PDB file of C-alpha atoms and ligand atoms in Angstrom:
ATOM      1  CA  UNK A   1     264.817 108.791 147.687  1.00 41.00           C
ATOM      2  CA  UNK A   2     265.239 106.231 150.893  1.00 40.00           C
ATOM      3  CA  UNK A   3     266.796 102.748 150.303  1.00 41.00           C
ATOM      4  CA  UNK A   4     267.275 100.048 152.989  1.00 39.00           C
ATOM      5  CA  UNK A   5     270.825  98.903 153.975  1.00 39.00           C
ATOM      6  CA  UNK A   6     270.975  94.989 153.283  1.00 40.00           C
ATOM      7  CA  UNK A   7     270.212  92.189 155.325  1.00 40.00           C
ATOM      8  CA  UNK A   8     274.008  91.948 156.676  1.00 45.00           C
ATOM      9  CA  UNK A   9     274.447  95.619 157.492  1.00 47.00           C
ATOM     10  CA  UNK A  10     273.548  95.847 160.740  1.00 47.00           C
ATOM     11  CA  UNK A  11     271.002  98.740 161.371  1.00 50.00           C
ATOM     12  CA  UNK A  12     268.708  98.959 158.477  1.00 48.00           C
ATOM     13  CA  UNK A  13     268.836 103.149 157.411  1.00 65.00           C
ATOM     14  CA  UNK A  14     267.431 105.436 154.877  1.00 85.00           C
ATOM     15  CA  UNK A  15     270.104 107.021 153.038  1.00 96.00           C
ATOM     16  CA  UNK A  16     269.625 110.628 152.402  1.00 96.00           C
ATOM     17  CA  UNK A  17     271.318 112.735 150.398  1.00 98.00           C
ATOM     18  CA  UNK A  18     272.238 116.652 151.736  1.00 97.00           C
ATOM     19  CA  UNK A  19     273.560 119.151 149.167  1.00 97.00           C
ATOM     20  CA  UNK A  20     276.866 120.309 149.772  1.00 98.00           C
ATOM     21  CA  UNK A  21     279.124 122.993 148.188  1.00 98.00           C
ATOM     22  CA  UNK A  22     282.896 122.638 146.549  1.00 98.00           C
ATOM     23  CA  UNK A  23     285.472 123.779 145.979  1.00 98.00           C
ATOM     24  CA  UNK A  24     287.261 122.352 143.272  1.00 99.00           C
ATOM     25  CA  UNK A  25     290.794 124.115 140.701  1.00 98.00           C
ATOM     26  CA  UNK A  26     290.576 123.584 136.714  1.00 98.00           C
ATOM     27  CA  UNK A  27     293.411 121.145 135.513  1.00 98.00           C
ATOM     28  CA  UNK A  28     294.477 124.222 133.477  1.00 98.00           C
ATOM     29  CA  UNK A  29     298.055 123.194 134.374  1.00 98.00           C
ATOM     30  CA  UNK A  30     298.012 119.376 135.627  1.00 98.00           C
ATOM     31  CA  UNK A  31     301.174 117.533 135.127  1.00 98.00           C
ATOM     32  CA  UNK A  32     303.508 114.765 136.057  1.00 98.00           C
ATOM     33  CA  UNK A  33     306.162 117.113 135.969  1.00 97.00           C
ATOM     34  CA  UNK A  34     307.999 116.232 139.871  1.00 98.00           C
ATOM     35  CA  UNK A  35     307.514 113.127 141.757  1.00 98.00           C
ATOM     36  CA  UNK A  36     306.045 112.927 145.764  1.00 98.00           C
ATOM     37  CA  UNK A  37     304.777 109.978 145.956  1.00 97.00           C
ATOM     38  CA  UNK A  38     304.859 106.510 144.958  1.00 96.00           C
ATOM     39  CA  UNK A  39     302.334 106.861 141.730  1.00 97.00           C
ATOM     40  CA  UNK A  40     303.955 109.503 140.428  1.00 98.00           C
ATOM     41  CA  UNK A  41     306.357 109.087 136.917  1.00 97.00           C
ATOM     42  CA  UNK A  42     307.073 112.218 135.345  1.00 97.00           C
ATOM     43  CA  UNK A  43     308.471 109.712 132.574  1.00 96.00           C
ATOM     44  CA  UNK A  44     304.927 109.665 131.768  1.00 94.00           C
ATOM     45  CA  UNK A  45     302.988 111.936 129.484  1.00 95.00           C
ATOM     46  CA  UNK A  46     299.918 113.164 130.839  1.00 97.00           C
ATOM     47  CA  UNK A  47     297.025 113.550 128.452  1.00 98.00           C
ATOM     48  CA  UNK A  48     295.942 117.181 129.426  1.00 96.00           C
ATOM     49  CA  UNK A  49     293.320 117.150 127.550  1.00 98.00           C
ATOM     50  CA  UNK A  50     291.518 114.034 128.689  1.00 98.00           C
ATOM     51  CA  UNK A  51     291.806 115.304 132.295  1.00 98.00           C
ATOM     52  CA  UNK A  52     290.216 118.093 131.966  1.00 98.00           C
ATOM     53  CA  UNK A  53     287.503 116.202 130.258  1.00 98.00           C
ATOM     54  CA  UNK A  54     287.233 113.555 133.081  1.00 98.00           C
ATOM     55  CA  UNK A  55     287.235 116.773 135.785  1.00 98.00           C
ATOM     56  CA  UNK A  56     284.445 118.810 133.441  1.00 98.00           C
ATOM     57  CA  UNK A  57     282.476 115.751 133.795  1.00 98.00           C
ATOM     58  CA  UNK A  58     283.201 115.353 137.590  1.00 99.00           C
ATOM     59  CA  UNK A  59     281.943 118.946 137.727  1.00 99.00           C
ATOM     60  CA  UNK A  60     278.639 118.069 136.007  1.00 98.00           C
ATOM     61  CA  UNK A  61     277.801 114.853 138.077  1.00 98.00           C
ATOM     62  CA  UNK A  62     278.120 116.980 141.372  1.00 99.00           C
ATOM     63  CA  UNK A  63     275.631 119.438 139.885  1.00 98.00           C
ATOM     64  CA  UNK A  64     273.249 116.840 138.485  1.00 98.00           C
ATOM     65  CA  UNK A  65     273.238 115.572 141.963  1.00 98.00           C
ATOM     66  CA  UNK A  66     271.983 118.999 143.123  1.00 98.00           C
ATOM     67  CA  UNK A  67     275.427 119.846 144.858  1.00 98.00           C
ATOM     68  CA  UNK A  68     276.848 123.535 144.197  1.00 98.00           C
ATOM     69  CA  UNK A  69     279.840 123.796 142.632  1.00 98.00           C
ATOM     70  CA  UNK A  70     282.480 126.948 143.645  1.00 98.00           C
ATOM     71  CA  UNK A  71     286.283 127.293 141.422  1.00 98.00           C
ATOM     72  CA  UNK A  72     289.404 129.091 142.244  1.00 98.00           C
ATOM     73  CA  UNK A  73     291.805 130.282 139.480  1.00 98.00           C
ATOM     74  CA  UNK A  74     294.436 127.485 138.845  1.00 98.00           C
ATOM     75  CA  UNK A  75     298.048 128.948 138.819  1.00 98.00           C
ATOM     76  CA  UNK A  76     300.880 127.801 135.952  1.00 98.00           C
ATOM     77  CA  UNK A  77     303.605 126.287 137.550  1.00 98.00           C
ATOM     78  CA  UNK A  78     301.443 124.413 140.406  1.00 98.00           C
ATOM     79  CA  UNK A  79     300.359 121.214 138.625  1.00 98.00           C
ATOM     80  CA  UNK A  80     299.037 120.074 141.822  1.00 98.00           C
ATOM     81  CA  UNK A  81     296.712 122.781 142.501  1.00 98.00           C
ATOM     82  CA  UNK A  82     293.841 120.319 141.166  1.00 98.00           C
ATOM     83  CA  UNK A  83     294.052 118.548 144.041  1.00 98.00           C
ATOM     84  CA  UNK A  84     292.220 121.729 145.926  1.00 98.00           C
ATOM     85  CA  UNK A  85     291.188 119.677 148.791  1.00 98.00           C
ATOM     86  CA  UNK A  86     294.792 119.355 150.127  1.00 98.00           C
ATOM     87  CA  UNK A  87     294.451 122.716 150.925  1.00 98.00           C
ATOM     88  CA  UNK A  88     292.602 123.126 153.918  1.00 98.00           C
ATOM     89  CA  UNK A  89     289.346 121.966 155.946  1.00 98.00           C
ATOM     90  CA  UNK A  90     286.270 123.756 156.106  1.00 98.00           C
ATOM     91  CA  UNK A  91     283.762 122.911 159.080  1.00 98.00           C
ATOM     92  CA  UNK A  92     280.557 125.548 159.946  1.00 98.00           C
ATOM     93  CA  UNK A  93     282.287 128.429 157.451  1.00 98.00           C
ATOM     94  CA  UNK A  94     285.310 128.414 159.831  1.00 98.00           C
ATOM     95  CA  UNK A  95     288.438 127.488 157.754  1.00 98.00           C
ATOM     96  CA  UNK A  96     291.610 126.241 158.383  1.00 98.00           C
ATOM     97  CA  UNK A  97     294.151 126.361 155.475  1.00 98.00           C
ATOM     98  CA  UNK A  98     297.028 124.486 154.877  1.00 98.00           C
ATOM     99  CA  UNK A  99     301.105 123.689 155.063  1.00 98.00           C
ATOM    100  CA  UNK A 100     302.431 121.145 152.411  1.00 98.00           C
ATOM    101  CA  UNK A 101     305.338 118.975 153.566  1.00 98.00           C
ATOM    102  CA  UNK A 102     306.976 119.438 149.850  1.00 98.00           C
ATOM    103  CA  UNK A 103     308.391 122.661 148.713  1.00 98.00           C
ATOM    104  CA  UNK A 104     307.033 121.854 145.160  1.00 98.00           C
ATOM    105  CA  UNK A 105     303.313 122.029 146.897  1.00 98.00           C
ATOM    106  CA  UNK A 106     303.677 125.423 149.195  1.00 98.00           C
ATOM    107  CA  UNK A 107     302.241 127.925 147.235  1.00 98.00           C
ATOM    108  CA  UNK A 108     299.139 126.234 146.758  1.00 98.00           C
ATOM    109  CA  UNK A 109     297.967 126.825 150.670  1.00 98.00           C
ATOM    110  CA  UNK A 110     298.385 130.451 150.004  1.00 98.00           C
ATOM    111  CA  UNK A 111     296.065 130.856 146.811  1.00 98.00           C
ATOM    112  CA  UNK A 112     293.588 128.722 149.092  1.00 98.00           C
ATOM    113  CA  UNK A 113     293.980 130.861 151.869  1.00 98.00           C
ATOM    114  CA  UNK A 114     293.426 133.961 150.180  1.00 98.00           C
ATOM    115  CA  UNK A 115     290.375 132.656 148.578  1.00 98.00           C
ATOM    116  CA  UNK A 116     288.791 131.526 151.667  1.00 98.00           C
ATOM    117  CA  UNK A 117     289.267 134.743 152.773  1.00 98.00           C
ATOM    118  CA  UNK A 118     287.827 136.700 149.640  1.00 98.00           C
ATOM    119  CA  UNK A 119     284.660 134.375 150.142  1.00 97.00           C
ATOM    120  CA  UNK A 120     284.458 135.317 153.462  1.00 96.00           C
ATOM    121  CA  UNK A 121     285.099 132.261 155.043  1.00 98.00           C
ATOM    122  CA  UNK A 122     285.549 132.422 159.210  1.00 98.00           C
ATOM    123  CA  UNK A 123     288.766 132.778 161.300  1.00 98.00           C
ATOM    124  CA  UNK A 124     290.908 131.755 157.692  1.00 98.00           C
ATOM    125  CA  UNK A 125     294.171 130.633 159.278  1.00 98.00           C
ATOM    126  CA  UNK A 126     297.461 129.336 158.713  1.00 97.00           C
ATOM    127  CA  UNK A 127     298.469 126.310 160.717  1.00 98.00           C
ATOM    128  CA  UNK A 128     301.587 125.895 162.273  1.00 98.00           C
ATOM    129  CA  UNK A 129     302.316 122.194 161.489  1.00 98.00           C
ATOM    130  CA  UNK A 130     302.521 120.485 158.111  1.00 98.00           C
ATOM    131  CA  UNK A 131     298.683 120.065 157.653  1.00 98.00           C
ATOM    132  CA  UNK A 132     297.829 118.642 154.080  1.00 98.00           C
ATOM    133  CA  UNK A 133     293.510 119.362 154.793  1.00 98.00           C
ATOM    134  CA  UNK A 134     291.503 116.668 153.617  1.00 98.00           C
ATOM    135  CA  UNK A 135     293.826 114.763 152.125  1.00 98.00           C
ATOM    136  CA  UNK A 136     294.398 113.866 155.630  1.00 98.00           C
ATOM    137  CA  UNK A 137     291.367 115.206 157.776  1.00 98.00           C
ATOM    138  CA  UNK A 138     288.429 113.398 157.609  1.00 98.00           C
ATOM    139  CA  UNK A 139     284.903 114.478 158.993  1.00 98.00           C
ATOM    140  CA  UNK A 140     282.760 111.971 159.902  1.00 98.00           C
ATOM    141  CA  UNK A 141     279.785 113.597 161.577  1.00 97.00           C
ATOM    142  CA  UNK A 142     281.246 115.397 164.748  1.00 97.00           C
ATOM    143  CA  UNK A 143     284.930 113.558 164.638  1.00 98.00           C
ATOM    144  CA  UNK A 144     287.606 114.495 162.218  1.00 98.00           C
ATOM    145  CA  UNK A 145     289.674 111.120 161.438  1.00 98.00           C
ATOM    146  CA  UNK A 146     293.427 112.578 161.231  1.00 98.00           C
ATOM    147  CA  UNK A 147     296.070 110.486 159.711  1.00 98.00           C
ATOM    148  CA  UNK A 148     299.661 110.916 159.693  1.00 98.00           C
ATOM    149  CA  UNK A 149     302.537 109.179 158.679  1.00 98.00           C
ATOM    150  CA  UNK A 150     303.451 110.386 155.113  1.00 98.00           C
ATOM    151  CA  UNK A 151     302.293 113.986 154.921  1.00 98.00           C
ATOM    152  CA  UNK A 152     300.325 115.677 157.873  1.00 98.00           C
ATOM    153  CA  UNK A 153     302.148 116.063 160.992  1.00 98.00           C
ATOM    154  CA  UNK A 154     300.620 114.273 164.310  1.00 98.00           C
ATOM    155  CA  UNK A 155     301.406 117.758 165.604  1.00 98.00           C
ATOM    156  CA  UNK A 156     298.294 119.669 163.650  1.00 98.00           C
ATOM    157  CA  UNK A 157     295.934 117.105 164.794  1.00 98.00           C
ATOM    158  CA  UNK A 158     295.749 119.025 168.250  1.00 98.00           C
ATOM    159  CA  UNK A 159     295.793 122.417 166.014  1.00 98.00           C
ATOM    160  CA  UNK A 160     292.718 121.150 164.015  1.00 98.00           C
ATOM    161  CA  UNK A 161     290.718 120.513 166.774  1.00 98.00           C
ATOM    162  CA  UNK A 162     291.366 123.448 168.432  1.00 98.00           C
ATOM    163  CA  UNK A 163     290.735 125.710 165.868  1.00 97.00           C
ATOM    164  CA  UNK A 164     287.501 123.744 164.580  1.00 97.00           C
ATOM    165  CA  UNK A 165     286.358 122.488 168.114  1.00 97.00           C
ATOM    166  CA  UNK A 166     285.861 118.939 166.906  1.00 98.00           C
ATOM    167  CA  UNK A 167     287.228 115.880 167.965  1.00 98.00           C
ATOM    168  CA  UNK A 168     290.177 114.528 166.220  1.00 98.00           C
ATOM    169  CA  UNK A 169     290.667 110.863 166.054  1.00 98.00           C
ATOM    170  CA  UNK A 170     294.789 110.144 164.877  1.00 98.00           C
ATOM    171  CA  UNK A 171     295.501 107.103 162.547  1.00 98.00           C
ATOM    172  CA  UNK A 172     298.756 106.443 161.182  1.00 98.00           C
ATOM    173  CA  UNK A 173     299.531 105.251 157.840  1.00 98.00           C
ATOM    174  CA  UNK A 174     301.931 102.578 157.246  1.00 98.00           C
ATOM    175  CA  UNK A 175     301.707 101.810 153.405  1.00 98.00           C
ATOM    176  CA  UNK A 176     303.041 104.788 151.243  1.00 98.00           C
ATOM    177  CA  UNK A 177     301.046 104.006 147.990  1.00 98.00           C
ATOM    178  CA  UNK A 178     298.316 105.509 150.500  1.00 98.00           C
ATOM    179  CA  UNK A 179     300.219 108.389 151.824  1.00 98.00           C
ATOM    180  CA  UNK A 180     297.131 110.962 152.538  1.00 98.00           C
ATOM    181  CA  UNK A 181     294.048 109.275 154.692  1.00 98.00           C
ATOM    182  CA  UNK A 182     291.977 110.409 151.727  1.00 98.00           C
ATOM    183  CA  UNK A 183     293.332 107.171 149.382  1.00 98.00           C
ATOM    184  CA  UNK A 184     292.835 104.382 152.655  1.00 98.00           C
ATOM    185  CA  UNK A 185     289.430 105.648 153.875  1.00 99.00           C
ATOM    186  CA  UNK A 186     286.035 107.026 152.301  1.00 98.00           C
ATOM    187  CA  UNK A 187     283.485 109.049 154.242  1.00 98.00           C
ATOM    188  CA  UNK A 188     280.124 107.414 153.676  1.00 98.00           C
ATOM    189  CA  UNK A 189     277.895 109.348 155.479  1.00 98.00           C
ATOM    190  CA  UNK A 190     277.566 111.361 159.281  1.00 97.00           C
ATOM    191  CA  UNK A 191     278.477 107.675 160.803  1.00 96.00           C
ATOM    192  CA  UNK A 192     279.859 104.939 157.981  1.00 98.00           C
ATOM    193  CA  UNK A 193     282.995 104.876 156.507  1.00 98.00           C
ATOM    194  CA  UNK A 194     284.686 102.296 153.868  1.00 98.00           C
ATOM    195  CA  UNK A 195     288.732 101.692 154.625  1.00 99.00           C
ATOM    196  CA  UNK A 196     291.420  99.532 153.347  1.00 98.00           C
ATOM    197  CA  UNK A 197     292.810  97.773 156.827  1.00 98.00           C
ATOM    198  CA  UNK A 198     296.348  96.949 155.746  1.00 98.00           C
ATOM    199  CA  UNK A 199     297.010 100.874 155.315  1.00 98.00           C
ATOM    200  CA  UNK A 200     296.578 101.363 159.092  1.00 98.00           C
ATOM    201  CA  UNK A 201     299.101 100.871 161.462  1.00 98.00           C
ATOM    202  CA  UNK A 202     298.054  98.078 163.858  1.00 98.00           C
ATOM    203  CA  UNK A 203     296.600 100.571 166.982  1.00 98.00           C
ATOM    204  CA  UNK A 204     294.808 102.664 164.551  1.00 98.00           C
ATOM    205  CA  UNK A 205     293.241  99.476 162.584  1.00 98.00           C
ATOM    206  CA  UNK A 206     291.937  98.858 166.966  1.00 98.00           C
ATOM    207  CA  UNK A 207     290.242 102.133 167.386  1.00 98.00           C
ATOM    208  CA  UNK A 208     289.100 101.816 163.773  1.00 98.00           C
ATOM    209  CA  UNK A 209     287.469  99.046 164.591  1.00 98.00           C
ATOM    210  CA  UNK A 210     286.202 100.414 168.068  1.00 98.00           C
ATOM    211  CA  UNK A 211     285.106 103.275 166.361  1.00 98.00           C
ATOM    212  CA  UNK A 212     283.156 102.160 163.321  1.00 98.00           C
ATOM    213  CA  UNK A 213     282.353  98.497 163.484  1.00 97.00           C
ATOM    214  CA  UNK A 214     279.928  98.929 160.731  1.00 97.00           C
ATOM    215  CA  UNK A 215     282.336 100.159 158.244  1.00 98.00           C
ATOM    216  CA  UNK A 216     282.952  98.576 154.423  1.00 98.00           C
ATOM    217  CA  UNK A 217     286.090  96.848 154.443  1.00 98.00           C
ATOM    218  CA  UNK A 218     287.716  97.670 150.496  1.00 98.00           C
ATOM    219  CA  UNK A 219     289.247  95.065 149.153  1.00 98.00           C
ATOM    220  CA  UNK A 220     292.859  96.517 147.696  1.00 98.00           C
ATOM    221  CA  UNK A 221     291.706  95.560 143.755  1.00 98.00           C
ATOM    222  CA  UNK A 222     289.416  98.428 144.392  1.00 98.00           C
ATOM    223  CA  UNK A 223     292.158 100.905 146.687  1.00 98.00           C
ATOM    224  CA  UNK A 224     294.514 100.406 143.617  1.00 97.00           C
ATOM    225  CA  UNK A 225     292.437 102.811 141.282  1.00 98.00           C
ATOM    226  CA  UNK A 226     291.359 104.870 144.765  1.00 98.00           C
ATOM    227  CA  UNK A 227     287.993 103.738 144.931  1.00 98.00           C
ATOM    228  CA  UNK A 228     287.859 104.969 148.327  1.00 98.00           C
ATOM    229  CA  UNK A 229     289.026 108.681 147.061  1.00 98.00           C
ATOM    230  CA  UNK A 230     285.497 108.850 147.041  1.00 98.00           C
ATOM    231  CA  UNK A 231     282.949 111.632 147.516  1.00 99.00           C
ATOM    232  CA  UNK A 232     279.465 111.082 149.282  1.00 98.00           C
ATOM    233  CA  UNK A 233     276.657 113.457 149.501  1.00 98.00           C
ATOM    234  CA  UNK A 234     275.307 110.607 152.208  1.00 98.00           C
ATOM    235  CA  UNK A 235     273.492 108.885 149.834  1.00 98.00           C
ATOM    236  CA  UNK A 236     275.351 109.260 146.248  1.00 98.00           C
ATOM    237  CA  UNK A 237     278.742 107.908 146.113  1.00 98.00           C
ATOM    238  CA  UNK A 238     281.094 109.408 143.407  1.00 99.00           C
ATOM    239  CA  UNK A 239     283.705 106.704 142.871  1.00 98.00           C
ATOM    240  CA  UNK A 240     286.010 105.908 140.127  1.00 98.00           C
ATOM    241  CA  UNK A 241     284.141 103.445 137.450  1.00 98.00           C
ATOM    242  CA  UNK A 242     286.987 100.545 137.951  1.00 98.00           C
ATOM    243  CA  UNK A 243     286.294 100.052 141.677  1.00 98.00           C
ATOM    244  CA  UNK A 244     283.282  97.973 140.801  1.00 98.00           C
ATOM    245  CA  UNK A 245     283.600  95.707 144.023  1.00 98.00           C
ATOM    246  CA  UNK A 246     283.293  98.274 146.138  1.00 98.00           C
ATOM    247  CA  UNK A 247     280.378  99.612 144.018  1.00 98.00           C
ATOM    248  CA  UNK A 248     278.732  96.677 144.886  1.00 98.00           C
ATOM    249  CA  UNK A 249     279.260  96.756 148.273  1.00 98.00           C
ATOM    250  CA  UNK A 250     278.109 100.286 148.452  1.00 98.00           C
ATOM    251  CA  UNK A 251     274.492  99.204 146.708  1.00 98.00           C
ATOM    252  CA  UNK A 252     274.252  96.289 149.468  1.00 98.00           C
ATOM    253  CA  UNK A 253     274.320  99.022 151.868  1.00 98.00           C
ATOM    254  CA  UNK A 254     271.598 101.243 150.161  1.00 97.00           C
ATOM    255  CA  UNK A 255     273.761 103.617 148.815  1.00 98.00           C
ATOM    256  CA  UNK A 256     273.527 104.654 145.187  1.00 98.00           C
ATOM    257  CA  UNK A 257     277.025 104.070 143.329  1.00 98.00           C
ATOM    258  CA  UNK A 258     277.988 106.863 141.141  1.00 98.00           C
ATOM    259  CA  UNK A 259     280.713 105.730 138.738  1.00 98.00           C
ATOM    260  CA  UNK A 260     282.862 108.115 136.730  1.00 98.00           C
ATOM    261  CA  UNK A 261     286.490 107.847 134.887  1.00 98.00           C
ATOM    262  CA  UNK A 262     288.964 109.839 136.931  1.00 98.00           C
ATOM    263  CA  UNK A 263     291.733 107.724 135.838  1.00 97.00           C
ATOM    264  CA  UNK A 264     294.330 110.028 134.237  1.00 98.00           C
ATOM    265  CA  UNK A 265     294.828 111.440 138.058  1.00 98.00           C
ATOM    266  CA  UNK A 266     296.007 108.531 139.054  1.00 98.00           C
ATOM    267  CA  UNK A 267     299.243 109.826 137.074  1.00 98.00           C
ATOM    268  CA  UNK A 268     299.846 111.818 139.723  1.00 98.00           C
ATOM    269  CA  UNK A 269     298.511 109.380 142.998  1.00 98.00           C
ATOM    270  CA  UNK A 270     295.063 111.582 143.116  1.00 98.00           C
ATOM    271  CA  UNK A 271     291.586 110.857 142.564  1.00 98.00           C
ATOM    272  CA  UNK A 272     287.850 112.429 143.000  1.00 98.00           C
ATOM    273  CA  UNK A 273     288.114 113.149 146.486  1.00 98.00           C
ATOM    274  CA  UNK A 274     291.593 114.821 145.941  1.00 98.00           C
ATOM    275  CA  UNK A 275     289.919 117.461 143.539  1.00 98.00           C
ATOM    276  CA  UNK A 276     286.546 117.914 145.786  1.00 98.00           C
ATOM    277  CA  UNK A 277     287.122 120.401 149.534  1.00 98.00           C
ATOM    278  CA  UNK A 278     283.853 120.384 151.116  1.00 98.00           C
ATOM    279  CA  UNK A 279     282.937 123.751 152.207  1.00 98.00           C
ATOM    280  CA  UNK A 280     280.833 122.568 154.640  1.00 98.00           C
ATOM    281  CA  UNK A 281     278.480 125.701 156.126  1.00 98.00           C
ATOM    282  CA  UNK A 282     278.949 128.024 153.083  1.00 97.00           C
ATOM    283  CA  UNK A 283     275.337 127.806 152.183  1.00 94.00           C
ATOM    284  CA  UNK A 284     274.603 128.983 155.608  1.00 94.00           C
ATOM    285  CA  UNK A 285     277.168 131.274 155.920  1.00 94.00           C
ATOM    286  CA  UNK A 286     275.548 133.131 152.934  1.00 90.00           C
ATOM    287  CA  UNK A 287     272.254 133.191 153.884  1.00 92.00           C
ATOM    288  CA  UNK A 288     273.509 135.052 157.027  1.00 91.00           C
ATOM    289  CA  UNK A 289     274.584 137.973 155.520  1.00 83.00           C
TER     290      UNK A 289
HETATM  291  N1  LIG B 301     300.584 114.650 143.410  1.00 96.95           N
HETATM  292  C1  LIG B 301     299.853 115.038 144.580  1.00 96.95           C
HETATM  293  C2  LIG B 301     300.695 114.871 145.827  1.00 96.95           C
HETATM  294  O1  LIG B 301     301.432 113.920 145.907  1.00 96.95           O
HETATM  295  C3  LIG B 301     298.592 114.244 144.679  1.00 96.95           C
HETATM  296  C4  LIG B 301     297.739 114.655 145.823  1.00 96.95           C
HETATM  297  C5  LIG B 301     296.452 113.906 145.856  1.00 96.95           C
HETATM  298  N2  LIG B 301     295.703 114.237 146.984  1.00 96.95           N
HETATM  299  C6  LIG B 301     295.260 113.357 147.878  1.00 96.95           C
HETATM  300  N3  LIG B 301     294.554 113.814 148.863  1.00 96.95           N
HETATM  301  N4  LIG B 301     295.580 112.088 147.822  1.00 96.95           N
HETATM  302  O2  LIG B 301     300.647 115.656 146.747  1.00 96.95           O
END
């Protein structure tokens, strides 16, 4: 299926989608149950039994969309461990795990570790630096877009691209109701990205700019249910249903909107993109041997 971006987009592209594989962790044991960040009230009851309805259904629309869909055991006592993609980054099969800032978070990296390693994964290492993955490593085509700030330490941007041989491109965070990159900017596709500018501090919002001047400014009544904790396959966008503006904006540009309820993750400050690590070069990886 090819669409053509609208008349105000600048270059007028087909969208096409690639199937990807991820990784993704049951909310067996998702609760409010510590707080870490701004959205989080452990005041609040979590309906457990919604989420994992809004997550099975997550699960389905990735496989409808042809993607493939890999789980690792969730673990009681880590209610974060849903949000898998924290956990490391994943470029050509080489892997690079994960250090949480928060003691409540460290023993998630190791699970993730170890099951990058059981899938055979390459070079599955530990990073030095607090390194929160994709929450705050972003690949868009051959650059990874690192922020810092709230959780990731400038410090592992330089580890990251050295151990993936990619560029990394820092950008620091300034507003912490979007602590991890992940809730300020969505990948779109090998070149587009959507961001929220007042999250940026005013040097990154520059090479943002410099860098992607074709990108979909969100508007922050869309950033406030994490529309742009959105997942892509380059032509599909997975976003939550609420963020209908950006939706919209998305369809001007030729991509397809995808809307699903992820809502009772926002408990807990994460959305789709929190519970989706790309494992990008699996398929390949497993052809090879
Ligand atoms: N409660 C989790 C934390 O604060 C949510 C993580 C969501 N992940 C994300 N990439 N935004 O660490």
């Amino acid at each position: 299926m090819t669409q053509t971006a609208g008349a105000d987009s600048g270059p007028t592209d087909a969208r096409v989608a690639r199937p990807r594989s991820y990784l993704m962790c049951p909310p067996t044991f998702f609760d409010v149950v510590y707080s870490i960040n701004e959205w989080m009230r452990p005041e609040e009851p979590v309906d457990t039994v919604l989420a994992m309805s809004q997550w099975e259904h997550l699960v389905g629309t990735y496989r409808r969309l042809g993607h493939e869909v890999l789980t690792i055991d969730p673990v009681p006592g880590l209610p974060d461990m849903v949000f898998v993609t924290d956990s490391g980054l994943v470029i050509d099969g080489v892997a690079l795990g994960a250090r949480y800032r928060t003691a409540q978070r460290a023993a998630e990296a190791d699970h993730v570790l170890r099951w990058f390693r059981a899938n055979g994964l390459r070079r599955p290492t530990r990073p030095r630096y607090v390194n929160e993955g994709e929450g705050d490593l972003l690949v868009v085509g051959d650059i990874v877009c690192a922020g810092t700030g709230f959780r990731t330490d400038e410090r592992a941007h330089a580890e990251v691209a050295r151990h993936l041989v990619r560029r990394v491109v820092t950008l620091r965070l300034i507003d912490p109701r979007y602590y991890h990159l992940n809730t300020a900017l969505g990948v779109l596709d090998d070149r587009t990205i959507a961001y929220l500018p007042q999250a940026f501090a005013p040097e990154s919002l520059t090479v943002l700019r410099e860098l992607f001047p074709d990108a979909i400014i969100a508007a922050e009544a869309d950033t406030e249910w994490l529309g742009l904790n959105l997942v892509s396959d380059g032509l599909n966008v997975v976003l939550p249903g609420q963020a209908h503006r950006l939706a919209d904006q998305l369809a001007d540009r030729g991509y397809v909107p995808v809307p699903v309820d992820f809502s009772e993750f926002l408990k807990s400050g994460g959305g789709i993109k929190c519970c989706t690590l790309e494992l990008r070069g699996f398929r390949e990886l497993k052809a090879s041997r």
